[in-house]
Tab-separated table of C-alpha atoms and ligand atoms in Angstrom:
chain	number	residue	atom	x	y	z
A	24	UNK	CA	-135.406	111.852	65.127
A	25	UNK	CA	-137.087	113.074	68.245
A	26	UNK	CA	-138.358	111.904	71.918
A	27	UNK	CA	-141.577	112.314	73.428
A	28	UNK	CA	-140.791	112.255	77.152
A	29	UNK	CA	-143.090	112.123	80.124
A	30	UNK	CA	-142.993	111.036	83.612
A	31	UNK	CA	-143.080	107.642	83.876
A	32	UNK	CA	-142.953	104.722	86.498
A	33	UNK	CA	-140.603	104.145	89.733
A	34	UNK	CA	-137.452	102.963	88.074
A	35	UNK	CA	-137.033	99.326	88.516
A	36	UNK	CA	-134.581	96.815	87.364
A	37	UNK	CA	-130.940	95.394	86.851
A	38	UNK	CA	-129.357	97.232	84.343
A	39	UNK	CA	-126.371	96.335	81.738
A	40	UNK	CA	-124.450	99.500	80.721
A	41	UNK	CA	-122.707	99.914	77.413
A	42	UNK	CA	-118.884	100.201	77.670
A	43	UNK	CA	-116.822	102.917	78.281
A	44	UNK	CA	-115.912	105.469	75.427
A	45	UNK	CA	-112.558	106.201	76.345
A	46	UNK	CA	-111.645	103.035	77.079
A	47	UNK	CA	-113.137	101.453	73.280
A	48	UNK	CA	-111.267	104.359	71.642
A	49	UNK	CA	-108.319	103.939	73.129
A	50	UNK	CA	-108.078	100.367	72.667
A	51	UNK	CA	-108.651	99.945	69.334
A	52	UNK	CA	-105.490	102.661	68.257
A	53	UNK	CA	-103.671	100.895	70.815
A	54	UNK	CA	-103.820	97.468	69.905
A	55	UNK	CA	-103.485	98.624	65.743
A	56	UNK	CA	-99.887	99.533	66.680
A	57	UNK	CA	-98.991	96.692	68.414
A	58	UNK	CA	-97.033	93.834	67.187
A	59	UNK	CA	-99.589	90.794	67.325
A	60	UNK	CA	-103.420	90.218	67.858
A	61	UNK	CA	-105.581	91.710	70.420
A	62	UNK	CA	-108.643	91.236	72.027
A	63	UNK	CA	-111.064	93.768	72.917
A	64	UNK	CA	-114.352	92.453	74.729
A	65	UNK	CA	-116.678	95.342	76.273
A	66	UNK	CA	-116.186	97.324	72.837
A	67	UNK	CA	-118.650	100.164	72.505
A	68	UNK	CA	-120.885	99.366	69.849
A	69	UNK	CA	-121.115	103.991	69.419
A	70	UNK	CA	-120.854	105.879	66.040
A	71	UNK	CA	-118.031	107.209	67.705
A	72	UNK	CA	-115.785	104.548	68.438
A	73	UNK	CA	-116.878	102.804	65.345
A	74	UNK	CA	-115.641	105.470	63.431
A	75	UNK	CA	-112.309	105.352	64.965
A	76	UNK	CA	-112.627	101.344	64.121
A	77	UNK	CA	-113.304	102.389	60.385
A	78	UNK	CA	-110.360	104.592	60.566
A	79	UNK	CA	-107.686	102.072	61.433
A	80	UNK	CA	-109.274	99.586	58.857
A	81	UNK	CA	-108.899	102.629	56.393
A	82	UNK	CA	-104.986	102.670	57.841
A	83	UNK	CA	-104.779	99.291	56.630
A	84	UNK	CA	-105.276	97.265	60.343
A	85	UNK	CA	-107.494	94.428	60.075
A	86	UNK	CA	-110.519	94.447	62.367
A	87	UNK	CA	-112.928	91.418	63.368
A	88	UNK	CA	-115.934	91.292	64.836
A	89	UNK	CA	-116.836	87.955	66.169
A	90	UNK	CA	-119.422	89.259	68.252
A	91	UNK	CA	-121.175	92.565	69.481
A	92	UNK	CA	-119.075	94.373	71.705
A	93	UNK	CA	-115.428	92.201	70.602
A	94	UNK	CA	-112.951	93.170	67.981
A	95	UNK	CA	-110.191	91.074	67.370
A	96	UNK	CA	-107.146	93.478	65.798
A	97	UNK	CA	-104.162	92.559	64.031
A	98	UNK	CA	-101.455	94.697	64.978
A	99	UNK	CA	-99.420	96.178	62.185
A	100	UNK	CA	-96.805	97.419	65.087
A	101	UNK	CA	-95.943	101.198	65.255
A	102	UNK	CA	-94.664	101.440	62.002
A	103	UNK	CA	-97.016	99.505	60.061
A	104	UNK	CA	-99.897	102.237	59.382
A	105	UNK	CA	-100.824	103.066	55.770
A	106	UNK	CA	-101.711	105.934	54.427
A	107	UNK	CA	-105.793	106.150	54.186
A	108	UNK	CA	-106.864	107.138	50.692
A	109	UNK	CA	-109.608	109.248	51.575
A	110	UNK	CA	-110.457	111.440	54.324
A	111	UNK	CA	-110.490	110.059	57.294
A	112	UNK	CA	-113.599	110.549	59.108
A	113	UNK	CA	-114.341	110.846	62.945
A	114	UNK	CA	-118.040	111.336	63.329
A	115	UNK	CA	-119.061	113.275	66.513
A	116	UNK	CA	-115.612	112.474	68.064
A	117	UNK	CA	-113.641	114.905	69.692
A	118	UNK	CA	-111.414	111.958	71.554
A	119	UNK	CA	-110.744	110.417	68.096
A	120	UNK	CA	-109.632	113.366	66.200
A	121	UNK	CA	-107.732	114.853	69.328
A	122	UNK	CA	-105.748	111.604	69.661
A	123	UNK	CA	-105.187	110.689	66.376
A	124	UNK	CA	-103.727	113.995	65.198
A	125	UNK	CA	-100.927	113.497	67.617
A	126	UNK	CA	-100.378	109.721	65.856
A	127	UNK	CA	-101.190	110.999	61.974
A	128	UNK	CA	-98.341	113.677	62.342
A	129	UNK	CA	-96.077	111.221	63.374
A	130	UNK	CA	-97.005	109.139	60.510
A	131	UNK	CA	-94.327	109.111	57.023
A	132	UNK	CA	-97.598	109.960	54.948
A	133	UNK	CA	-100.456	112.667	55.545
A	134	UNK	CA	-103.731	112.365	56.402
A	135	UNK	CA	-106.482	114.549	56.648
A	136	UNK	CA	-109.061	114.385	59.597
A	137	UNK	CA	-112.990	115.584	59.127
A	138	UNK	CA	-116.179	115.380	61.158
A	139	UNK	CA	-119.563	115.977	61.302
A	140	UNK	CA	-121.125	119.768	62.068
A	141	UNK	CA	-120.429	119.359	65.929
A	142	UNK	CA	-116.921	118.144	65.461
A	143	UNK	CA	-116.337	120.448	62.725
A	144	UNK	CA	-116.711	123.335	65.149
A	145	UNK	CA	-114.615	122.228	67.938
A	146	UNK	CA	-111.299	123.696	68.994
A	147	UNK	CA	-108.028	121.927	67.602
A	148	UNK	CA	-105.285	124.180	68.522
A	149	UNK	CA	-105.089	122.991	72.163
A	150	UNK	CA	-103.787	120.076	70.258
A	151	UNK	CA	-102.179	121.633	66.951
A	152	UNK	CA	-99.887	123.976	69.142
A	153	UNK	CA	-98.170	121.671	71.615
A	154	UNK	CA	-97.839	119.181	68.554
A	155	UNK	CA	-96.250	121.968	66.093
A	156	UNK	CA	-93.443	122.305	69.115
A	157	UNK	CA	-92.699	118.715	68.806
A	158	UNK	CA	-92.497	119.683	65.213
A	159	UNK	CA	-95.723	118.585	63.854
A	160	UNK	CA	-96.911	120.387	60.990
A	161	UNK	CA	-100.936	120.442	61.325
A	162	UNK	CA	-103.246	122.595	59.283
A	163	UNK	CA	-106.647	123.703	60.679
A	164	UNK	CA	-109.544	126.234	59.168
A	165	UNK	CA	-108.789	129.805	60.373
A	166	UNK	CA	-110.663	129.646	63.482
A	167	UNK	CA	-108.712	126.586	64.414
A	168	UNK	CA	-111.678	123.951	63.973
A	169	UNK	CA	-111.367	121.044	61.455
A	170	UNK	CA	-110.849	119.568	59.006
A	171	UNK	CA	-107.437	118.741	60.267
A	172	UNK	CA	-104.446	118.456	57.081
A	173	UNK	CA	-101.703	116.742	58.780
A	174	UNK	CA	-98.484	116.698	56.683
A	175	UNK	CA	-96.466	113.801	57.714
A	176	UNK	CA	-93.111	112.641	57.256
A	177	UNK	CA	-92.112	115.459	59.882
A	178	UNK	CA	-89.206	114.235	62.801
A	179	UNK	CA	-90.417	114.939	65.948
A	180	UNK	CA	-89.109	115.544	69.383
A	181	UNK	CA	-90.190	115.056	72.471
A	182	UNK	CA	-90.912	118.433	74.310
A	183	UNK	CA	-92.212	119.148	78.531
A	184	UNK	CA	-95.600	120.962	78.045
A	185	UNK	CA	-97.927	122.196	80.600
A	186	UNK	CA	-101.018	121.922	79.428
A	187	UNK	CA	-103.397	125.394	79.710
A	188	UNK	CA	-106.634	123.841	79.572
A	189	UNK	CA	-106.925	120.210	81.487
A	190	UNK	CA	-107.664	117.789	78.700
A	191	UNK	CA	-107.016	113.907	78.796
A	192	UNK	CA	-107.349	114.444	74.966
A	193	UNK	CA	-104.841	116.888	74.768
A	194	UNK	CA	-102.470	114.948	76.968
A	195	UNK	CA	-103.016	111.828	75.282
A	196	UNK	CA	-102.181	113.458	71.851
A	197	UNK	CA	-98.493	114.509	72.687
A	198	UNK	CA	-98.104	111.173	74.111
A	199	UNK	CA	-98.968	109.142	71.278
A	200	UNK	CA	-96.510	111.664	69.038
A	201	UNK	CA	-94.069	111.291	72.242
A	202	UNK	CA	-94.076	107.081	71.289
A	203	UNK	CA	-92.428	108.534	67.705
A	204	UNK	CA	-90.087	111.595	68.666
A	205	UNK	CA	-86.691	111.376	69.581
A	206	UNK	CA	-86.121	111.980	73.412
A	207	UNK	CA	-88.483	112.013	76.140
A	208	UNK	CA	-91.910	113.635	76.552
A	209	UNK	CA	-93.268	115.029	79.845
A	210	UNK	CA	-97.000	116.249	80.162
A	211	UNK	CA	-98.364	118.252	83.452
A	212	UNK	CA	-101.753	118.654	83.611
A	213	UNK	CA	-103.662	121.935	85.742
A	214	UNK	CA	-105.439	119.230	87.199
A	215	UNK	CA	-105.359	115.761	86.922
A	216	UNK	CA	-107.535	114.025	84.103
A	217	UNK	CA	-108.133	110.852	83.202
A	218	UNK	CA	-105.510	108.382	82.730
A	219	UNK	CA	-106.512	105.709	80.592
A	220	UNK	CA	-103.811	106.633	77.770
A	221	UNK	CA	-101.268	105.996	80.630
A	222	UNK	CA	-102.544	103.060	81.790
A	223	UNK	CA	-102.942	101.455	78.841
A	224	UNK	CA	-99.908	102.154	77.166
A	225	UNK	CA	-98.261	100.481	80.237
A	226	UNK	CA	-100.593	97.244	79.600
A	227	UNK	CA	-99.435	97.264	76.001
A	228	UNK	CA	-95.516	97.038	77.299
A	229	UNK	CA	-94.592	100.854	77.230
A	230	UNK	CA	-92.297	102.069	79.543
A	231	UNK	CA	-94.215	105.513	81.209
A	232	UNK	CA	-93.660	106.798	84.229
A	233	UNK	CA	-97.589	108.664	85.867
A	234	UNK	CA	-98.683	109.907	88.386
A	235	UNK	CA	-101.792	112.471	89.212
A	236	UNK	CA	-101.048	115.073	86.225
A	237	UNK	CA	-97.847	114.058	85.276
A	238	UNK	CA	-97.164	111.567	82.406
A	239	UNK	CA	-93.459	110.814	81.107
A	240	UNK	CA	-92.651	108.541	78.225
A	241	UNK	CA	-89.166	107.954	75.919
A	242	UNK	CA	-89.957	107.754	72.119
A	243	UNK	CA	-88.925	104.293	69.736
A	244	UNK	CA	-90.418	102.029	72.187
A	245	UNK	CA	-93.274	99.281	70.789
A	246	UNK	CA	-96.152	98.079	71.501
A	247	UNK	CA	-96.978	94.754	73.062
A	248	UNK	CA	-100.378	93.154	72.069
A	249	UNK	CA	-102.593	92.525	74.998
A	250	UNK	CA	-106.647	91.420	75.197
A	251	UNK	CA	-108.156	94.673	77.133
A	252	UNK	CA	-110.985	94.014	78.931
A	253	UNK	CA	-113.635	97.578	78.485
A	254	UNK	CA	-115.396	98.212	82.282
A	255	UNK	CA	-119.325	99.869	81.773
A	256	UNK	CA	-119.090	103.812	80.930
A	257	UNK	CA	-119.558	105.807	84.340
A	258	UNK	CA	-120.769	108.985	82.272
A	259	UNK	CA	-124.076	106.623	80.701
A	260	UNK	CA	-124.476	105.446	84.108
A	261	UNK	CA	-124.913	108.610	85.138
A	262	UNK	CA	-128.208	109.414	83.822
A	263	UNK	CA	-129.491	106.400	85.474
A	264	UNK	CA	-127.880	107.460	88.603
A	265	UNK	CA	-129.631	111.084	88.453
A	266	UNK	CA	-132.957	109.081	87.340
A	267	UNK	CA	-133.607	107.200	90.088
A	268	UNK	CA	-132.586	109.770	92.596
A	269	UNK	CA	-135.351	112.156	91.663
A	270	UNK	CA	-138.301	109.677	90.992
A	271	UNK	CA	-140.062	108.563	93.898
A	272	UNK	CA	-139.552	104.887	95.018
A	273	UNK	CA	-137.075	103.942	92.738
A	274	UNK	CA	-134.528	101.381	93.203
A	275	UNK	CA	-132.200	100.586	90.103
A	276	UNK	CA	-128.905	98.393	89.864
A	277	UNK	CA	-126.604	99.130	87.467
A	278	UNK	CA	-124.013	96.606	86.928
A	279	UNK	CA	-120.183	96.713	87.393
A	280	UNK	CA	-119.950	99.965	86.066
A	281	UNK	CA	-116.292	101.654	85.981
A	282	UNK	CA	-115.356	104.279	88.808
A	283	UNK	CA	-112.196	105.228	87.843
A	284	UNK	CA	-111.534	108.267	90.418
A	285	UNK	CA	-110.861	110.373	87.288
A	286	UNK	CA	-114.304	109.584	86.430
A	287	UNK	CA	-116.480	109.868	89.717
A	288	UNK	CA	-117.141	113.926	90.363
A	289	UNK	CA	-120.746	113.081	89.720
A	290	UNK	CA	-120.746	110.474	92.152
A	291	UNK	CA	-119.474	112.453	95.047
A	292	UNK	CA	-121.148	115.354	94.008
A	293	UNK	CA	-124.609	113.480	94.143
A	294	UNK	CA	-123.827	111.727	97.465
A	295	UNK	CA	-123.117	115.527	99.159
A	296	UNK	CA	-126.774	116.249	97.797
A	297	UNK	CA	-127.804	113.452	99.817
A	298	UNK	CA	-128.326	110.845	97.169
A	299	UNK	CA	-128.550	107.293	97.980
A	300	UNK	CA	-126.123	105.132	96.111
A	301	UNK	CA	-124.067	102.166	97.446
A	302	UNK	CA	-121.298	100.279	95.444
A	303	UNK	CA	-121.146	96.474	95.878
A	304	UNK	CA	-119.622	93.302	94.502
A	305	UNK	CA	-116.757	95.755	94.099
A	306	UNK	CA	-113.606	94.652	92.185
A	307	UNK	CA	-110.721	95.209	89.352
A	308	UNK	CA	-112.233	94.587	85.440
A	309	UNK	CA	-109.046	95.173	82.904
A	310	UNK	CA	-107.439	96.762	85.627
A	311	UNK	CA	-110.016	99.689	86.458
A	312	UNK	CA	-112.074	99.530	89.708
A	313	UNK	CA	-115.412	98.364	89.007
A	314	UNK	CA	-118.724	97.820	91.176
A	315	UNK	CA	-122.605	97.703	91.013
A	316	UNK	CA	-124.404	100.976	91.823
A	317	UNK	CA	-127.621	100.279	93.758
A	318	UNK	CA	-129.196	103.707	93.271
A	319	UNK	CA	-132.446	104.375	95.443
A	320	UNK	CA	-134.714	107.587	95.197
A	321	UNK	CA	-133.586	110.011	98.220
A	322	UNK	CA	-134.725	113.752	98.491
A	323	UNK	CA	-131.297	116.137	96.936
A	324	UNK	CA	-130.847	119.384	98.149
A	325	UNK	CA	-128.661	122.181	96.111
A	326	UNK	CA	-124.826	122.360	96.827
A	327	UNK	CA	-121.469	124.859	95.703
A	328	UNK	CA	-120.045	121.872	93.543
A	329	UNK	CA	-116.123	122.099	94.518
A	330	UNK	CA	-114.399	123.559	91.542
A	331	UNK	CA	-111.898	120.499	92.327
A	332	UNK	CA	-114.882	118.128	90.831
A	333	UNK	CA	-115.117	119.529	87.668
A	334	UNK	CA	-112.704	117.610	85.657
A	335	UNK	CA	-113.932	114.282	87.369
A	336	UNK	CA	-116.958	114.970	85.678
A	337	UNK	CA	-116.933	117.108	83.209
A	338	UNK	CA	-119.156	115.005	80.768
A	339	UNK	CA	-121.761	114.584	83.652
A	340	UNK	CA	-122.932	118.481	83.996
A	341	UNK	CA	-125.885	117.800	81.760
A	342	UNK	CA	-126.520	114.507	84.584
A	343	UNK	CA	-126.142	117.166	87.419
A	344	UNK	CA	-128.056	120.122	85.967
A	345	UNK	CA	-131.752	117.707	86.393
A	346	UNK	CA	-130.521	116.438	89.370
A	347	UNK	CA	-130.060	120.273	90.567
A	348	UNK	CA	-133.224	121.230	89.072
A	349	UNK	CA	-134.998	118.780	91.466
A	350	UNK	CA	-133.490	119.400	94.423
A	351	UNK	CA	-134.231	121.759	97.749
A	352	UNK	CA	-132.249	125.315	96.500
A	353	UNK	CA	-129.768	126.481	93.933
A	354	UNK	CA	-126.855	124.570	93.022
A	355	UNK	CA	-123.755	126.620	92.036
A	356	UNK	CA	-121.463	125.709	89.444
A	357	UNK	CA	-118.201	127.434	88.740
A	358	UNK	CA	-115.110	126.823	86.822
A	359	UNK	CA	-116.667	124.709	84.267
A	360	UNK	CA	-115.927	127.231	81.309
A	361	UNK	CA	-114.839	124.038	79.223
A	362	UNK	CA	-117.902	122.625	79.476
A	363	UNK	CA	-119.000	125.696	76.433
A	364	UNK	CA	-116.631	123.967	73.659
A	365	UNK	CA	-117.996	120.165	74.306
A	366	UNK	CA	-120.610	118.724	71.771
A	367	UNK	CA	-122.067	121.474	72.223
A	368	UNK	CA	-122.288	124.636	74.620
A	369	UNK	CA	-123.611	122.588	77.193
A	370	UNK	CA	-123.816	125.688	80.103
A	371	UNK	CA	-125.867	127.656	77.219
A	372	UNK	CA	-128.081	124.590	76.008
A	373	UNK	CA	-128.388	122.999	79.582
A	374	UNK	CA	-129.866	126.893	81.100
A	375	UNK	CA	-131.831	127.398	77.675
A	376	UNK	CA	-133.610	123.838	78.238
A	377	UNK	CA	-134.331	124.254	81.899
A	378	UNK	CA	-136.047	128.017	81.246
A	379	UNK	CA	-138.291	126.235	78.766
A	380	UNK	CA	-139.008	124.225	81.359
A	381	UNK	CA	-140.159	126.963	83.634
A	382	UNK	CA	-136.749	127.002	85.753
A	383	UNK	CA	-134.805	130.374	86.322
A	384	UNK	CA	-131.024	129.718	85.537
A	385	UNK	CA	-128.335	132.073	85.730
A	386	UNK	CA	-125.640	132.005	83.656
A	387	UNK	CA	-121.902	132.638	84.220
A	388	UNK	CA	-118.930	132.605	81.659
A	389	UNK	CA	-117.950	129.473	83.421
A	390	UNK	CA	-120.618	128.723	85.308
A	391	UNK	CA	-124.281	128.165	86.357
A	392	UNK	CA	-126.587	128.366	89.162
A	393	UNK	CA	-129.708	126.390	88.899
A	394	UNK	CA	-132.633	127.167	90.506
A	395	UNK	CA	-134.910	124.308	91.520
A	396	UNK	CA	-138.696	124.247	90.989
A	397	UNK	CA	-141.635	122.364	88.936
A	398	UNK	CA	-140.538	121.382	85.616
A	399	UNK	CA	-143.480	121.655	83.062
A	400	UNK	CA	-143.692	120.620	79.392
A	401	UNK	CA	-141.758	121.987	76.293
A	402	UNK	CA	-139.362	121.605	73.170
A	403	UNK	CA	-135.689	120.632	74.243
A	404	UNK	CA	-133.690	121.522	71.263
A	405	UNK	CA	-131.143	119.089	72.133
A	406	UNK	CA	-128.591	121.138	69.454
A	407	UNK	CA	-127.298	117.558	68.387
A	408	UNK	CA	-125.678	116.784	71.773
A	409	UNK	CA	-126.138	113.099	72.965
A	410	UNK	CA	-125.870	113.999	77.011
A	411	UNK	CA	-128.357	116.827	76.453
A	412	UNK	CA	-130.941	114.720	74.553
A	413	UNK	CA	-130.192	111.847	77.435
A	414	UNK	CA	-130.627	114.694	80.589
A	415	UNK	CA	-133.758	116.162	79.240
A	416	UNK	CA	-135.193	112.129	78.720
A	417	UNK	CA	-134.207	112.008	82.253
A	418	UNK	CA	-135.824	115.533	83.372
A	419	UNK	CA	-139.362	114.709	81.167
A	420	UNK	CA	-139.644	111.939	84.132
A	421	UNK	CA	-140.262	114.935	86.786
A	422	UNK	CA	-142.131	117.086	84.829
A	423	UNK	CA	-145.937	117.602	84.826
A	424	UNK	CA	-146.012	118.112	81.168
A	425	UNK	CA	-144.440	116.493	78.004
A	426	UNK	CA	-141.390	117.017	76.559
A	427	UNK	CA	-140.666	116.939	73.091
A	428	UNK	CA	-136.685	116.222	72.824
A	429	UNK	CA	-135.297	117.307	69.075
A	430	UNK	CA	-132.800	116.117	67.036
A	431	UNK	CA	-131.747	112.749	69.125
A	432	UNK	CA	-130.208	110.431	66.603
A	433	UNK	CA	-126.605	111.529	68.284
A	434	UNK	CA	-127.551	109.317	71.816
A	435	UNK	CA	-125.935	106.920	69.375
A	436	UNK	CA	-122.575	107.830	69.168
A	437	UNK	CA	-122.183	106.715	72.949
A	438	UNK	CA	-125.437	105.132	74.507
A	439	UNK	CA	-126.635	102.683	71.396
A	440	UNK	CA	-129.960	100.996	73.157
A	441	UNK	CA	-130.224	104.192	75.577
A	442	UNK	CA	-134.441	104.473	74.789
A	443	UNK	CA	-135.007	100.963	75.283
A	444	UNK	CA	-133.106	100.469	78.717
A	445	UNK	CA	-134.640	103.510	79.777
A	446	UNK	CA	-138.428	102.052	78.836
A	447	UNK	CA	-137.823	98.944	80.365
A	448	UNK	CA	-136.563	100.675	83.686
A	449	UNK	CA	-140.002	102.370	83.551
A	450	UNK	CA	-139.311	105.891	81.935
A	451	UNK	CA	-142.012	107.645	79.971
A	452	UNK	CA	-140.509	107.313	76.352
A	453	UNK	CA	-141.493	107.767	73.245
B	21	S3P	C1	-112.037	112.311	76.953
B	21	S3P	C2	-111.631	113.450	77.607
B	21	S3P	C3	-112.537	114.559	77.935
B	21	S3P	C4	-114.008	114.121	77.859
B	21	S3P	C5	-114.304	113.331	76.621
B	21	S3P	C6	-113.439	112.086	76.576
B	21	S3P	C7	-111.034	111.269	76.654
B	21	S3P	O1	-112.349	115.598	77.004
B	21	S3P	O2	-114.849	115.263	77.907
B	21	S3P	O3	-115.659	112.958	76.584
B	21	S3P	O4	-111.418	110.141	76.309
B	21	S3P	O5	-109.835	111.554	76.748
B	21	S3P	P1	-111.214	116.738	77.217
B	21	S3P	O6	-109.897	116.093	77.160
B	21	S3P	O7	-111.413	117.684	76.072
B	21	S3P	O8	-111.545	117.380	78.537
């Protein structure tokens, strides 16, 4: 599937934003292993968190579906998992596989984890290492990418592990093995990341002691059901916020859209361009801050973005690299090397799409800087990446020339209805 993308209207409108990613993942493997039903409304209707859905209901957890966006889940408490009789498959998910490895090896069966080509590249030792110390056993191919052959039935301690990389996914991992291992687990973080495994755990009745990049939990405890309310995804808001800061009399409203701090890099790294955004009717939604973005046009200029920003938005570089492509000078990015093992190499595909655009972008090991100028026309190989695909739609509505976007079927796997929001918010679209 592919986009034809061209510069469009002045973005208009009150827009609904599909729920967060983390947040759907998170509480569908939560409330599986608690004991009694739970609630989920906001549920991300994705391929991704779908698939981690599927993969519970393979476990042997009932799921409903009364409506789009709710799942009702039984709870078969932490012990209650079966053991899936096929592999168990986690789409484009790097959040489901990460997580789940640290539950499967906790699990008295085994289970084996696949995904598709993206997935099936991605690294899985940051998580297989720290797991095998809390005696895990965890097979990966030899380059340490998927599919994952977890051998279960393995006692497990808890362990105090600083993490190399910062990784909510890699945190979150040892703390779901940490619920089954004998003593306490402690995980430090480089830098804080998000902490939505925390917080939830803590909704769900677990004892854990947080704080910025430090989590601490004691294994044996049990989960508590609990209806979890899922706020709007920052990181799909974000191409709407980058959208109607670079086309000319814009004015968009994006509804109660989740700004967890852990979240909100992009935000404060758009403001110090000078974009215009305001928050209102600002409040709590399943205990995350929430408020409307009203989001008008406002000339950017380039900035250094703080090194400190990058893991408070590290899905939102593909956002920032349009947003610095249509701004007054270069825009410096450093410390981002993570950003090369996400869906895809998303410094390399990010510069690659912007020269074909006429830009010049130079290219660090961790890094960018992203010269501004006229975008004209081209083919966006989008290499199967969802935010890419989503940027360059965003991009094609500065550019004097049309873009042909490749390969954009994954925008599903976390923006279902992306195309058709966009359209009716008056982007070019096809
Ligand atoms: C996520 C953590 C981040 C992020 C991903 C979702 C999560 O990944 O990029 O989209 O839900 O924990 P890392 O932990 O690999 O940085």
């Amino acid at each position: 599937m592919h986009w034809t993308a061209h510069a469009g209207t002045p973005l208009q409108g009150v827009l609904g934003i599909p729920g967060d990613k983390s947040v759907s993942h998170r509480s569908v493997m939560f409330a599986a292993l608690a004991d009694g039903i739970s609630t989920i409304d906001g549920f991300l209707e994705g391929e991704d968190t779908r698939a981690t859905a599927a993969i519970f209901e393979c476990l042997g957890v009932r799921i409903e579906t009364p409506s789009p966006s709710r799942r009702v889940v039984h709870g078969v408490g932490i012990d209650g998992l079966q053991p899936g009789a096929a592999p168990l498959d986690c789409g484009n998910a790097g959040t489901g596989m990460r997580l789940l490895a640290g539950l499967l090896a906790a699990q008295r069966f085994d289970s084996v984890l696949i995904g598709d080509a993206s997935l099936s590249k991605r690294p899985m030792r940051r998580v297989t290492v720290p797991l095998a110390k809390m005696g895990a056993r965890i097979d990966t191919e030899e380059g340490g990418t998927p599919p994952l052959r977890i051998h279960g039935g393995q006692p497990l301690v808890g362990i105090d592990h600083t993490l190399e990389v910062a990784s909510a996914q890699v945190k979150s991992a040892l703390l779901l093995a940490g619920l089954y291992a004998h003593g306490e687990t402690v995980v430090r973080e480089p830098h804080p990341t998000r902490d939505y495994t925390e917080r939830m755990l803590s909704a769900f009745g677990v004892e854990i002691e947080f704080s910025p990049g430090f989590a601490r939990l004691r294994g044996g405890q049990r989960l508590r059901a609990t209806d979890v309310a899922v706020p709007a995804d920052f990181s799909s808001a974000a191409f709407f916020l980058v959208a109607a800061s670079i086309v000319p009399g814009s004015e968009l409203r994006l509804r109660q859209v989740g700004l967890n701090p852990r979240r909100t890099g992009l935000l404060t790294a758009l403001r110090m361009m000078g974009a215009d955004i305001t928050e209102e009717r600002s409040g709590m939604h399943g205990g995350e801050p929430v408020a409307d973005l009203r989001v008008r046009y406002a000339p950017l200029h380039g900035i250094e973005v703080p090194e400190a920003l990058v893991p408070d938005m590290i899905d939102e570089f593909p956002a920032l690299f349009i947003a610095a492509a249509c701004a007054e000078g270069p825009t410096v990015v450093r410390g981002a090397a993570e950003l090369r093992v996400k869906e895809s190499d998303r410094l390399g595909v990010m510069a690659a799409g912007l020269r074909t655009l006429g830009l010049q972008v130079d290219e660090t090991p961790d890094g960018a800087t992203i010269h501004p100028g006229a975008m004209h026309g081209g083919q966006i190989a989008s290499q199967h990446d969802h935010r890419i695909a989503m940027a360059f739609a965003v991009a094609a509505q500065r550019a004097t020339g049309e873009l042909l976007i490749r390969d954009v079927e994954t925008v599903a796997t976390s923006f279902p209805g992306f195309a058709e929001l966009a359209r009716a918010a008056g982007f070019g679209l096809v």
